Coordinates of C-alpha atoms in Angstrom, one line a residue:
X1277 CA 48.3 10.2 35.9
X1278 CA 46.0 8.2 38.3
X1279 CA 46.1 4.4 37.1
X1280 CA 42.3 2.5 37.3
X1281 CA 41.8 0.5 40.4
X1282 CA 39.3 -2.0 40.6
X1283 CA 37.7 -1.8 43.7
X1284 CA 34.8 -4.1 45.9
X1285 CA 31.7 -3.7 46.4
X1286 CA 31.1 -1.9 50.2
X1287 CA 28.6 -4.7 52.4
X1288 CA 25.4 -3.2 52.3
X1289 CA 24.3 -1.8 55.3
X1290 CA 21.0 -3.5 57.5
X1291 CA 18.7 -1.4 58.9
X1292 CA 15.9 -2.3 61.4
X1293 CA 13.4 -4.2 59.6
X1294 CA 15.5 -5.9 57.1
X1295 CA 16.0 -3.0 55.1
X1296 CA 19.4 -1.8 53.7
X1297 CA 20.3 1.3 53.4
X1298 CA 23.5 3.2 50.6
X1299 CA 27.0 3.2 51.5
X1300 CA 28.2 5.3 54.1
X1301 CA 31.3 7.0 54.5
X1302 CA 32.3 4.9 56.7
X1303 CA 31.5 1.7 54.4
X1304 CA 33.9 3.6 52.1
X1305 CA 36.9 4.4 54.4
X1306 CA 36.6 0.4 55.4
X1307 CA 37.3 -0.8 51.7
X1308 CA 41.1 -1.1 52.0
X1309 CA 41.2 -1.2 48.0
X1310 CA 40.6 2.7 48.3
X1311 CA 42.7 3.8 50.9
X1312 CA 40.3 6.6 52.2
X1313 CA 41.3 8.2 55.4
X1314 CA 39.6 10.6 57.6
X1315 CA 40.6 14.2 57.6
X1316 CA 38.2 15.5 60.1
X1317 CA 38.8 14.2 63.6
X1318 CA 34.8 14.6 64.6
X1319 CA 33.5 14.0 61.2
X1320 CA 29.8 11.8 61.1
X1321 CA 31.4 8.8 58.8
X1322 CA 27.6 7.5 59.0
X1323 CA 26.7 10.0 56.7
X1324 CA 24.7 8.0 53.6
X1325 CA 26.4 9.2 49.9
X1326 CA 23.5 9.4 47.3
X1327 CA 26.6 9.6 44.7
X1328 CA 30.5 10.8 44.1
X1329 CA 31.1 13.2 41.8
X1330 CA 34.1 15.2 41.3
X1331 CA 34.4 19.1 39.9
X1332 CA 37.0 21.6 40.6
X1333 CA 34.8 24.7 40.3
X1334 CA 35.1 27.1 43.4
X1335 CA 31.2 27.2 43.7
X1336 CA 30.1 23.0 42.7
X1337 CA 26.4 24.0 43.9
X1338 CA 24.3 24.7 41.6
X1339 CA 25.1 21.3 39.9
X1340 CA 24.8 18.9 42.9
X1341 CA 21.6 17.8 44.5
X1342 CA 22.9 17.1 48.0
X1343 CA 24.1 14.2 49.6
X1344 CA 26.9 13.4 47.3
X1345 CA 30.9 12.8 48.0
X1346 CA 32.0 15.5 46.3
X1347 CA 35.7 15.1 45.1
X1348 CA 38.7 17.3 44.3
X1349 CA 42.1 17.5 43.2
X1350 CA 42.4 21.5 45.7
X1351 CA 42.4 23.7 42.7
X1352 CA 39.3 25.6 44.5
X1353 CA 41.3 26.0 47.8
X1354 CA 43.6 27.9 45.4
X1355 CA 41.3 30.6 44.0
X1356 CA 38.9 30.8 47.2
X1357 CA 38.9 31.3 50.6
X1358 CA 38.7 27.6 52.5
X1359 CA 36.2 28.7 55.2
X1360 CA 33.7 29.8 52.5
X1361 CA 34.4 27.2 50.1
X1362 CA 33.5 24.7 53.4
X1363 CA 30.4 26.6 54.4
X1364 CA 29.1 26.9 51.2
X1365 CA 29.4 22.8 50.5
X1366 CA 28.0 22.3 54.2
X1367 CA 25.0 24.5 53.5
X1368 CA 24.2 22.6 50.5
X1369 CA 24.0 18.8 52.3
X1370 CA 26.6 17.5 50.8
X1371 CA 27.6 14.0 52.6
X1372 CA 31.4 14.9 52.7
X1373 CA 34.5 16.1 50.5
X1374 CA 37.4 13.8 49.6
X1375 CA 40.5 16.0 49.0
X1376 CA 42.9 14.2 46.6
X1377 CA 47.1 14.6 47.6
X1378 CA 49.9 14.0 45.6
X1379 CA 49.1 16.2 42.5
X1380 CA 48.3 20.0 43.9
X1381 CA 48.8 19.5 47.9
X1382 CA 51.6 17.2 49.2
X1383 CA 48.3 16.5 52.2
X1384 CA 45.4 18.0 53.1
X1385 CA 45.8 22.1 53.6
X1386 CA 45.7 22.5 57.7
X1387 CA 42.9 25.5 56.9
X1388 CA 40.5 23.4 54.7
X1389 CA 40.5 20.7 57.6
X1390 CA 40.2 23.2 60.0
X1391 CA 37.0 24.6 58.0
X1392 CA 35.4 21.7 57.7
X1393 CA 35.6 21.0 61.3
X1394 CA 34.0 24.1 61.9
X1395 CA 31.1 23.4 60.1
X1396 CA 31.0 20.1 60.4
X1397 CA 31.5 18.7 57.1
X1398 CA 33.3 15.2 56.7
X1399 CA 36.2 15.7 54.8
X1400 CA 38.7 12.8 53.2
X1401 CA 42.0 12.4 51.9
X1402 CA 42.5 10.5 48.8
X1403 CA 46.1 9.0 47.8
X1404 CA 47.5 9.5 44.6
X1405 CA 47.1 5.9 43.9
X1406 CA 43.3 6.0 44.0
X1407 CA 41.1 7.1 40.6
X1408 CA 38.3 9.5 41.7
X1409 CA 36.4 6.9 39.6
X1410 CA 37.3 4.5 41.3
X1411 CA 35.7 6.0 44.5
X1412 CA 32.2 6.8 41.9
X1413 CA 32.6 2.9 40.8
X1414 CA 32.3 1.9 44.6
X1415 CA 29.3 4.3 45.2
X1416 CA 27.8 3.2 41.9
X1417 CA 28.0 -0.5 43.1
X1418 CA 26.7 -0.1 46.5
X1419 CA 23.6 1.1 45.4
X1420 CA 22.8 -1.0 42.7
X1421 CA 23.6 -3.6 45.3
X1422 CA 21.6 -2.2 47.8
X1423 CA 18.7 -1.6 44.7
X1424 CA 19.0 -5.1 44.0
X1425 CA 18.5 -6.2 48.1
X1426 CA 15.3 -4.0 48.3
X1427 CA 13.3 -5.7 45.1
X1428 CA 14.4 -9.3 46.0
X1429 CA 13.5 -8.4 49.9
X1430 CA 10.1 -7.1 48.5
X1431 CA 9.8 -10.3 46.4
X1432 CA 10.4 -12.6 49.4
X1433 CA 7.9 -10.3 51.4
X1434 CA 5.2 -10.4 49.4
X1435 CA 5.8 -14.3 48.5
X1436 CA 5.8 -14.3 52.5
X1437 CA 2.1 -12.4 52.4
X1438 CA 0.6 -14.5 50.3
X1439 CA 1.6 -17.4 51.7
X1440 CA -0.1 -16.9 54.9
X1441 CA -2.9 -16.0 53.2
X1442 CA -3.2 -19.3 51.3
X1443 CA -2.6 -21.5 54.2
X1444 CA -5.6 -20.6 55.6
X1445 CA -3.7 -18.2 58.4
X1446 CA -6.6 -15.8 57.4
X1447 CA -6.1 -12.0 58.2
X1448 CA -4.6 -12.3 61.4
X1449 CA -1.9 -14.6 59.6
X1450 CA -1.3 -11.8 57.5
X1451 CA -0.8 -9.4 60.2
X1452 CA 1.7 -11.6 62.0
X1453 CA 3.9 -12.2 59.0
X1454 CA 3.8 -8.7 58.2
X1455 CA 4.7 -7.6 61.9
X1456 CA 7.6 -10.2 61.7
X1457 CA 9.4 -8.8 58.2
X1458 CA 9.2 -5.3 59.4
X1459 CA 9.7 -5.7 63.3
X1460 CA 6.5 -3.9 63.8
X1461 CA 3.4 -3.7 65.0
X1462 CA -0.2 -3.9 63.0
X1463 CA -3.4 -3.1 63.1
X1464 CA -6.7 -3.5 61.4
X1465 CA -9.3 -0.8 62.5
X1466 CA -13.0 -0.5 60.5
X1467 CA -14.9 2.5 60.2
X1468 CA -16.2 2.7 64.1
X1469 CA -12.9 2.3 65.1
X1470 CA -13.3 -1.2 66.2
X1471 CA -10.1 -3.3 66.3
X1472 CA -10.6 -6.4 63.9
X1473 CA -7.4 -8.3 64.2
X1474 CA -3.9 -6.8 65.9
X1475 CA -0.6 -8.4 65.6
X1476 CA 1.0 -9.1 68.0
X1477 CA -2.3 -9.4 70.0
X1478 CA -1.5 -6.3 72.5
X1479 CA -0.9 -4.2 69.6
X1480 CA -5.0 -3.6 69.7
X1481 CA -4.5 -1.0 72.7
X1482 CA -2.8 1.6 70.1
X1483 CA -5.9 2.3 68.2
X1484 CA -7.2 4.7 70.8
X1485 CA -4.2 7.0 70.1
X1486 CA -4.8 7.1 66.4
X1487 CA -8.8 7.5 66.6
X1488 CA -8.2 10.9 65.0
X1489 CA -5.8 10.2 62.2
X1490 CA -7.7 6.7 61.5
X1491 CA -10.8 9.2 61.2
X1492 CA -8.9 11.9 58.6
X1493 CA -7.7 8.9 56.4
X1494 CA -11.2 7.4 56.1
X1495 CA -12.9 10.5 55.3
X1496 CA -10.9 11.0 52.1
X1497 CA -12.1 9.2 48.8
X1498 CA -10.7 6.4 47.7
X1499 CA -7.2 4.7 48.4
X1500 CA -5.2 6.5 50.7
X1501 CA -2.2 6.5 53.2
X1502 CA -0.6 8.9 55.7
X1503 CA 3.2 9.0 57.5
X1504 CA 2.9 9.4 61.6
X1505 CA 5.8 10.9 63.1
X1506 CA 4.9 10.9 67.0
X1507 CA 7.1 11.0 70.0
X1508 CA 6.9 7.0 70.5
X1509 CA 7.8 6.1 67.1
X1510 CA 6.3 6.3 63.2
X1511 CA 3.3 4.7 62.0
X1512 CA 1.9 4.3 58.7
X1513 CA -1.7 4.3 58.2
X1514 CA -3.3 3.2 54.4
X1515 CA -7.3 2.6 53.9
X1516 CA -8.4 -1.1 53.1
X1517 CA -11.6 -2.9 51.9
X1518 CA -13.0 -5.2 54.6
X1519 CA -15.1 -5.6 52.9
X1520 CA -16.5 -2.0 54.1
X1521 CA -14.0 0.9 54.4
X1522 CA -10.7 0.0 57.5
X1523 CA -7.2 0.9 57.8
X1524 CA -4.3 -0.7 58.3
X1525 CA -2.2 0.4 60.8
X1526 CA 1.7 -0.4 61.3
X1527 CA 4.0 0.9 63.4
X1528 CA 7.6 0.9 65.1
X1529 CA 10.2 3.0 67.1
X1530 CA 12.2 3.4 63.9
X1531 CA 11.6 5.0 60.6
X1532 CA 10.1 3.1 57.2
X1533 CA 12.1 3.0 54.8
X1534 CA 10.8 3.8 51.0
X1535 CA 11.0 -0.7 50.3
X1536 CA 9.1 -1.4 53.8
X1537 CA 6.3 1.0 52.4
X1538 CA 6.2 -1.1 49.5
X1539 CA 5.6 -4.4 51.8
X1540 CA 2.7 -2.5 53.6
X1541 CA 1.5 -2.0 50.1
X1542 CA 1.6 -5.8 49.3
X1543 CA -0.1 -6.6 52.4
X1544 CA -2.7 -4.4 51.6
X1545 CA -3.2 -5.8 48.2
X1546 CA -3.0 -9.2 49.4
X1547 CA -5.3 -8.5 52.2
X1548 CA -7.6 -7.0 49.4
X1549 CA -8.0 -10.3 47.8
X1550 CA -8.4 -12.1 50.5
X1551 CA -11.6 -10.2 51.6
X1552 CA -12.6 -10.1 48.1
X1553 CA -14.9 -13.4 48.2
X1554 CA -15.7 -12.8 51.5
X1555 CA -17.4 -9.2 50.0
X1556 CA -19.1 -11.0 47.2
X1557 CA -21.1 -13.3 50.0
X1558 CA -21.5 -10.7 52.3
X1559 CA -23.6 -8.2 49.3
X1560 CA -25.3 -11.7 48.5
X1561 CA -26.0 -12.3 52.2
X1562 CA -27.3 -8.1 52.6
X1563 CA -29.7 -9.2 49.3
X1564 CA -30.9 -11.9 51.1
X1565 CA -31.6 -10.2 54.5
X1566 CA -33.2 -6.8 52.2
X1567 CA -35.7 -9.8 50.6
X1568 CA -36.6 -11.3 54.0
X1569 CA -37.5 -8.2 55.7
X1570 CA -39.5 -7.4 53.2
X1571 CA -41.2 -10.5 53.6
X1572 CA -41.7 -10.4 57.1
X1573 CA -43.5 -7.1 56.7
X1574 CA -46.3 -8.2 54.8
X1575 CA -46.3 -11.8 54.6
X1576 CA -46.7 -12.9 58.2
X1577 CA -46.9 -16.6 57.2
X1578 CA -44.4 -16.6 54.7
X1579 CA -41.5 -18.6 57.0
X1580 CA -39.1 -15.2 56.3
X1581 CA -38.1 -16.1 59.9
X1582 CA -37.4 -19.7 59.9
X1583 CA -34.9 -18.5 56.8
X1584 CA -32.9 -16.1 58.5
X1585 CA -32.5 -18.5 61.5
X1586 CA -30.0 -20.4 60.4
X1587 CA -27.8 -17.9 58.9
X1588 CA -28.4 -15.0 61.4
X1589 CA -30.3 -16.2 64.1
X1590 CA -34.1 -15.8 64.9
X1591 CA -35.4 -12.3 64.2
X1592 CA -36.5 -10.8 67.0
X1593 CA -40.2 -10.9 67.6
X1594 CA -43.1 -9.5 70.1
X1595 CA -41.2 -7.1 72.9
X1596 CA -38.3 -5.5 70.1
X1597 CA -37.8 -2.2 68.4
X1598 CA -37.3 -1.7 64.8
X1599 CA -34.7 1.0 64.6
X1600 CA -34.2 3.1 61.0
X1601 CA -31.3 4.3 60.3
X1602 CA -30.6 7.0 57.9
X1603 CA -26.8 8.9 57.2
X1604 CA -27.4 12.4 54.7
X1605 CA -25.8 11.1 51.9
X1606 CA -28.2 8.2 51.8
X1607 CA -25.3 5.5 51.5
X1608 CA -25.9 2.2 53.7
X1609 CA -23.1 0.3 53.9
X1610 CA -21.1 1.7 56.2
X1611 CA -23.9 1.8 58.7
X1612 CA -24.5 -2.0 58.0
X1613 CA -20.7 -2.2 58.4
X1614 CA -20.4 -1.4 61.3
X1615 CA -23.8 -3.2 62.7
X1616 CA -21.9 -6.3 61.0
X1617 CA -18.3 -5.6 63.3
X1618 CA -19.7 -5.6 66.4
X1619 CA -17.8 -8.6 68.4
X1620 CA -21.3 -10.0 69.7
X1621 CA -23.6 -11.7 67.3
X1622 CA -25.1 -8.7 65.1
X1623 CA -28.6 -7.7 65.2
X1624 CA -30.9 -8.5 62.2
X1625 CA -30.0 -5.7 59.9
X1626 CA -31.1 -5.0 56.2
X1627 CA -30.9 -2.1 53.5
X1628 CA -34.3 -0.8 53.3
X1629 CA -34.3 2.4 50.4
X1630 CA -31.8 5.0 52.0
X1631 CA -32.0 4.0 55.1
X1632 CA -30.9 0.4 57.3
X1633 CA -33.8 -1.1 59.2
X1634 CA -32.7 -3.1 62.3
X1635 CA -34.1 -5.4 64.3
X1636 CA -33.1 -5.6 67.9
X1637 CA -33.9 -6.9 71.2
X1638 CA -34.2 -4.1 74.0
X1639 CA -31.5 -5.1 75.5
X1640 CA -29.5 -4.4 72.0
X1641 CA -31.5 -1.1 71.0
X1642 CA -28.7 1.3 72.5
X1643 CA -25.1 -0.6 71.4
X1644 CA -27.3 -0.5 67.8
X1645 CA -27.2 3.5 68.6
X1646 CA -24.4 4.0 69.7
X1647 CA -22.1 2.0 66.7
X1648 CA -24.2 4.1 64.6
X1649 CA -23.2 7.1 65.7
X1650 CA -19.6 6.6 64.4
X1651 CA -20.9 8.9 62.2
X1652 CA -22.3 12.6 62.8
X1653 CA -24.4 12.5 60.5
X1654 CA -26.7 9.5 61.1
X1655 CA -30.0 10.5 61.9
X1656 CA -32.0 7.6 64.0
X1657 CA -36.0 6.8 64.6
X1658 CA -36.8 4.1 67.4
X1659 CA -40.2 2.4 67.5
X1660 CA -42.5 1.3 70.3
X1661 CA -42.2 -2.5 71.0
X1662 CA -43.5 -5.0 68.5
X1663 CA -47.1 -6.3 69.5
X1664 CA -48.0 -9.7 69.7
X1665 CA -50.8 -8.9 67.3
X1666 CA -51.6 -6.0 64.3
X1667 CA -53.6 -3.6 66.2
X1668 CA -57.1 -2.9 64.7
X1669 CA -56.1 0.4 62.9
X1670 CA -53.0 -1.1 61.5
X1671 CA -53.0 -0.7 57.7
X1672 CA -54.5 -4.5 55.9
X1673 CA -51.6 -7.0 55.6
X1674 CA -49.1 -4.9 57.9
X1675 CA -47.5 -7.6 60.5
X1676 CA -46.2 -6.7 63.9
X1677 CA -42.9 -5.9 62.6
X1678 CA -44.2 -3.6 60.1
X1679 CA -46.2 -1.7 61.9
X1680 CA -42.9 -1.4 64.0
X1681 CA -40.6 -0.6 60.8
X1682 CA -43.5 1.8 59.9
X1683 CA -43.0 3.8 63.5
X1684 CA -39.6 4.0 62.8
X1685 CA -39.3 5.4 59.7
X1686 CA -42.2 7.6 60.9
X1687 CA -39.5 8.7 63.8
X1688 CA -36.7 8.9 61.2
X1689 CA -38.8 11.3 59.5
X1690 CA -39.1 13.5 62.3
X1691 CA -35.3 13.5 63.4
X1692 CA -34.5 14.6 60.2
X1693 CA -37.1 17.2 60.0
X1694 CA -35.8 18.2 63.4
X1695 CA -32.7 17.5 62.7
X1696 CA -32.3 16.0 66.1
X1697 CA -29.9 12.5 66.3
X1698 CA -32.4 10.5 67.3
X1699 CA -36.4 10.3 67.6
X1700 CA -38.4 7.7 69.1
X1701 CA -41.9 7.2 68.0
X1702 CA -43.6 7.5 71.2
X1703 CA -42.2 10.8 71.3
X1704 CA -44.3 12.1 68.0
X1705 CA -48.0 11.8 69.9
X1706 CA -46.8 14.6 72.3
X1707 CA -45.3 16.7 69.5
X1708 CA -48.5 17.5 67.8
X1709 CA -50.1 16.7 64.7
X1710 CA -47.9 19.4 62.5
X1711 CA -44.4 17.7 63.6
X1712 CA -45.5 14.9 61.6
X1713 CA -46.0 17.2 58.2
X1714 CA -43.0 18.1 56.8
X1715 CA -42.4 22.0 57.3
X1716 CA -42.9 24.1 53.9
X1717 CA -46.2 21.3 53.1
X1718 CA -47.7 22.5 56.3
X1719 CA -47.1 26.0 56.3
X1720 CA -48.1 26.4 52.1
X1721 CA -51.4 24.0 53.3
X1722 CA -51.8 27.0 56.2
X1723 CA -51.2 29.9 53.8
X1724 CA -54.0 28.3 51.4
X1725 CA -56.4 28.1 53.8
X1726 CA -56.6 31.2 55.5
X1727 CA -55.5 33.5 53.0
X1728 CA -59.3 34.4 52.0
X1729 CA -59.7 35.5 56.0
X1730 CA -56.2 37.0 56.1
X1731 CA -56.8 39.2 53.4
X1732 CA -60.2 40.7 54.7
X1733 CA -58.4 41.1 58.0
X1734 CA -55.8 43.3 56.4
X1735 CA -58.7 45.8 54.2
X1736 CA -61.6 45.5 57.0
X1737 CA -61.3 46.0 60.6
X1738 CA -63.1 42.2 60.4
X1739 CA -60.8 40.1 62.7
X1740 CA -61.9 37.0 61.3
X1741 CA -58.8 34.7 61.9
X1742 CA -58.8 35.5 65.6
X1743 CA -62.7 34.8 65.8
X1744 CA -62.4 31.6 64.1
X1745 CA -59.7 30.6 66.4
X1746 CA -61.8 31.6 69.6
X1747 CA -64.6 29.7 68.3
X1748 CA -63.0 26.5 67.4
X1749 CA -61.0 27.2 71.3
X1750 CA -64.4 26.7 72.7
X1751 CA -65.5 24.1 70.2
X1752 CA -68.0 25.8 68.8
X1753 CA -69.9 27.6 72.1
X1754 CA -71.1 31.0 71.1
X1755 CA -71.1 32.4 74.7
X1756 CA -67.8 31.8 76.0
X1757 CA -66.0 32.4 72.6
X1758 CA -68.4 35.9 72.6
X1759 CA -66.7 36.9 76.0
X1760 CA -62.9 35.8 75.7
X1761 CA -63.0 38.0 71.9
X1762 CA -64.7 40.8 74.2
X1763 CA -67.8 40.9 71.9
X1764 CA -72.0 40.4 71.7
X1765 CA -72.5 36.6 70.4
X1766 CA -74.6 38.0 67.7
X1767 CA -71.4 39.8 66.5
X1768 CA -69.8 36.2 66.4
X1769 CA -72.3 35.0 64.0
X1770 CA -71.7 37.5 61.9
X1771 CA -68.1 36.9 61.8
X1772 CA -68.1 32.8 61.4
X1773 CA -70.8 33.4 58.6
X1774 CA -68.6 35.7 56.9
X1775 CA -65.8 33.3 57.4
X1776 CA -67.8 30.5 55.8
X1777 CA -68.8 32.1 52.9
X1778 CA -65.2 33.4 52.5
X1779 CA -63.4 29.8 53.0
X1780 CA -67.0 28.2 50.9
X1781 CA -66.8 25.9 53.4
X1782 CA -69.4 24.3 55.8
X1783 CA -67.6 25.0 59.4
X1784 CA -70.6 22.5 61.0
X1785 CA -68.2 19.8 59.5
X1786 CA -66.2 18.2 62.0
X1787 CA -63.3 17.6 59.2
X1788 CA -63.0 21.2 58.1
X1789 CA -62.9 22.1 61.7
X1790 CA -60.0 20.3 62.5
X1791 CA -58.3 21.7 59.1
X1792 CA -59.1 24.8 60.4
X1793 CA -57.2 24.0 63.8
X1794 CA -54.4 22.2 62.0
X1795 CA -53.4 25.5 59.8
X1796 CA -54.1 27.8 62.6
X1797 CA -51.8 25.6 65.1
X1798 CA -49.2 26.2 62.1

C-alpha cells in the first residue's frame, strides 16, 4: 500500500513576456519530494503536463485528451505488446508515462523503455514510496499556481494601462507600457494605413508588411482580431475606435500566450476610453464644420470664415478647388477620417448629404485624392478654381465657394454615372450635353420624343428621323440638307412638315430644335 506524501508546489515556469507557463516534466523530476527519475535517456523533460491521471487499461485513449502524465502500476505491459502500447500513447500527445516499480516490475521493463525511445515518448519511473496522487496533487497545484500568476499578472497589467492613461501619457504612453509588459512591439494604424503612434518609435516601419492583413481585419464588421504567424515572429492584430475605425498592432519573435491576449484586450479597452471624449468633440467639431460650410455657401457675409479660423485655420478662398467626395455605401466618416489623420494640418473638410465636401488649396487637391482613395470605392468630382467674384449666370445668393461645391458635386455626378474614380468639372463641357443627364432619364426623354417619327419610319418608307437630323446638321438650310439626304428640297419640306405635325411641335423654335438634337445625340 502506497502511503500519502505531501508534496510542493513545482516553481512556475516564466516565459517571455512575463507569462508562466504549467509544470513540465522536468519541473516534476526536480521536486525531490517525488523522487521521479527519467527512464528515457533522450526524452523532451520540457514537455508541458495539462494533468496526471492514472489507468491500467491496455488502450487509456479514448478517455484522455492529450497532454497528460499518464500513470501506471505495468499491468498493460502484461496483456499487450510494449511497442504498440508505446505507439499508441505517442500518437495520442500524451506529455509522458510514469511507470510505477516495486508492486508489478522490480524496475522499468528494458522493452517498454526501449519503445518509448523509439517513438519518442518520455517515460518515468515512480518508486514505491510515491502515491500516483501524489504526482496528480503536484500537477494540480502547479496550475492553479500558475492560474493564479496569469489573473494577478493581468490585474497588475491592466492597473499598468490605465495608469499611463491617466497621467496624461496619452496613447503613445499606452503603447510604451504595453510594449514593456509583453516585450513587444506596438502599433496603431487607421483606416489609410497611416501609422498614428508606434512604440518603441521604430516599430512604425512594420506597418508596410501588414498593409494586407491590417486591410482584411478592417473590412470585417465590428470588433475583431486575427493571430500572425510569419517567419520573423507572431503578431496580433485587433480593430480599435480612434475615434474612426484602426488596429492595433503587437508583435514579437515569440509566441502570445492565451493571458498576454488578454493584456492586448485591456489595452484596447483602455485605449477605447481614452479616445472616447476625444470622439464626442470630434462629431461636435464635424457638426460644426457641416453648419459653417453651409454658411459659407450662401451667406457670403455671414463671418463662417472668421469661425473656422481659429479652430481649423482659414478656409481657403479665391484660387482653390472644392473637391466631393462620395464612397457607394454613402457612409462619411471614414473618408473624413482619414482627411482628419493626415500628419499636416487637414484641409477644411465637412459632411455634406452622402458625400464629404473639401476645401483645399491646389497645392493640397492631390494628397486630398490620394488619402481618399484608401478606399476602392470612392468616387471623386474636382471643381475649377474658386473665383474672386459669382459669375453673372451663377444661381442668386450662390458665393464663390458654392458655385465651386456646385461644380463638384456636378463632377461627382458624372464619375459615378461613369463610374470613373475621379471627374473634374472642366472635363464635363467637352463631354457633351447628355453626360450631364443621367443615363435611363435621357434615353426614356429620347424614346418620347421620337417615337411619333420612329414609328412612321418603320410602316412608311418616310425616313423622317434621318431628315430631321440632316436638317437640324445644316441648321435649318434646305439646299445643303436636300443634297447630303440625296433628295429634291421640295421633298425636304414635305418630310419636316410631316415631322411637325407628327411631334405637334413648331420646329421654327429654337428650344424644340435643340430638344430635337439633344434626343437625337442620345
Amino acid at each position: 500500500m502506497r502511503r500519502p506524501n505531501p508534496t510542493t508546489c513545482p516553481p512556475p515556469v516564466t516565459a517571455p513576456g512575463g507569462a508562466t507557463v504549467p509544470a513540465t516534466l522536468d519541473d516534476l523530476i526536480s521536486d525531490r519530494s517525488l523522487g521521479l527519475r527519467p527512464a528515457c535517456p533522450s526524452a523532451d523533460l520540457d514537455r508541458e503536463v495539462s494533468w496526471a491521471h492514472s489507468s491500467e487499461l491496455a488502450d487509456p485513449t479514448r478517455y484522455l485528451d492529450g497532454g497528460e502524465l499518464l500513470l501506471t502500476t505495468g499491468l498493460p505491459i502484461r496483456a499487450t505488446d510494449p511497442a504498440v502500447y508505446a505507439g499508441r500513447l505517442a500518437a495520442h500527445g500524451l506529455a509522458g508515462l510514469g511507470f510505477g516499480t516495486g508492486l508489478g516490475w522490480a524496475t522499468v521493463p528494458a522493452e517498454l523503455a526501449a519503445a518509448c525511445e523509439r517513438v519518442r515518448l518520455p517515460l518515468l519511473e515512480v518508486p514505491e514510496r510515491t502515491p500516483f496522487i501524489a504526482i496528480t496533487k503536484a500537477v494540480s497545484a502547479a496550475l492553479a499556481s500558475d492560474a493564479y500568476t496569469q489573473v494577478v499578472r493581468s490585474d497588475e497589467a491592466q492597473r499598468a494601462l490605465t495608469t499611463a492613461a491617466l497621467h496624461g501619457a496619452g496613447t503613445t504612453g499606452v503603447l510604451r507600457t504595453l510594449a514593456t509588459l509583453l516585450d513587444a512591439w506596438a502599433l496603431v494604424v487607421d483606416a489609410t494605413h497611416t501609422v498614428r503612434h508606434a512604440a518603441p518609435r521604430g516599430a512604425g516601419r512594420r506597418a508596410a508588411g501588414l498593409r494586407a492583413e491590417v486591410r482584411r481585419v478592417l473590412a470585417r464588421r465590428g470588433a475583431t482580431s486575427a493571430t500572425l504567424c510569419a517567419d520573423d515572429g507572431h503578431v496580433v492584430l485587433q480593430t480599435l475606435r480612434l475615434p474612426g475605425r484602426g488596429v492595433l498592432a503587437v508583435g514579437r519573435a515569440t509566441p502570445f500566450s492565451p493571458v498576454d491576449k488578454q493584456v492586448i484586450g485591456s489595452a484596447v479597452s483602455v485605449l477605447t476610453l481614452l479616445h472616447a471624449r476625444g470622439g464626442a468633440v470630434a462629431r461636435a467639431e464635424r457638426d460644426l464644420r457641416a453648419a459653417l460650410l453651409e454658411l459659407m455657401l450662401a451667406a457670403p457675409g455671414a463671418g463662417a470664415a472668421d469661425i473656422a479660423e481659429p479652430l481649423w485655420g482659414r478656409p481657403p478662398g479665391a484660387g482653390a478647388h472644392a473637391v466631393a467626395l462620395r464612397r457607394r455605401d454613402g457612409r462619411t466618416d471614414d473618408l473624413l477620417d482619414a482627411l482628419e489623420g493626415r500628419d499636416r494640418r487637414p484641409p477644411f473638410a465637412a459632411a455634406r448629404g452622402d458625400a464629404v465636401v473639401v476645401l483645399a488649396e491646389p497645392a493640397e487637391t492631390e494628397a486630398v485624392l490620394r488619402a481618399a482613395a484608401a478606399w476602392p470605392d470612392v468616387h471623386a468630382g474636382v471643381s475649377d478654381p474658386v473665383v474672386d467674384d459669382p459669375t453673372p449666370a451663377a444661381a442668386p445668393g450662390r458665393t464663390p465657394v458654392g458655385q465651386a461645391v456646385d461644380q463638384a458635386v456636378h463632377a461627382l455626378d458624372a464619375a459615378h454615372r461613369r463610374h470613373l474614380p475621379l471627374v473634374r468639372f472642366g472635363e464635363l463641357a467637352g463631354a457633351g450635353l447628355h453626360e450631364l443627364v443621367p443615363a435611363g432619364d435621357a434615353a426614356g426623354f429620347a424614346e418620347s420624343l421620337l417615337r411619333p417619327l420612329v414609328r412612321h419610319d418603320e410602316h412608311r418608307r418616310g425616313e423622317l428621323v434621318e431628315s430631321v437630323r440632316a436638317w437640324l446638321t445644316h441648321h435649318g438650310q434646305w439646299d445643303p440638307a436636300a443634297t447630303a439626304l440625296g433628295v429634291h428640297r421640295h421633298t425636304l419640306r414635305t418630310r419636316i412638315d410631316k415631322a411637325a405635325r407628327l411631334l405637334d411641335r413648331d420646329l421654327d423654335s429654337p428650344g424644340v430644335r435643340a430638344e430635337l438634337w439633344f434626343a437625337l445625340q442620345v
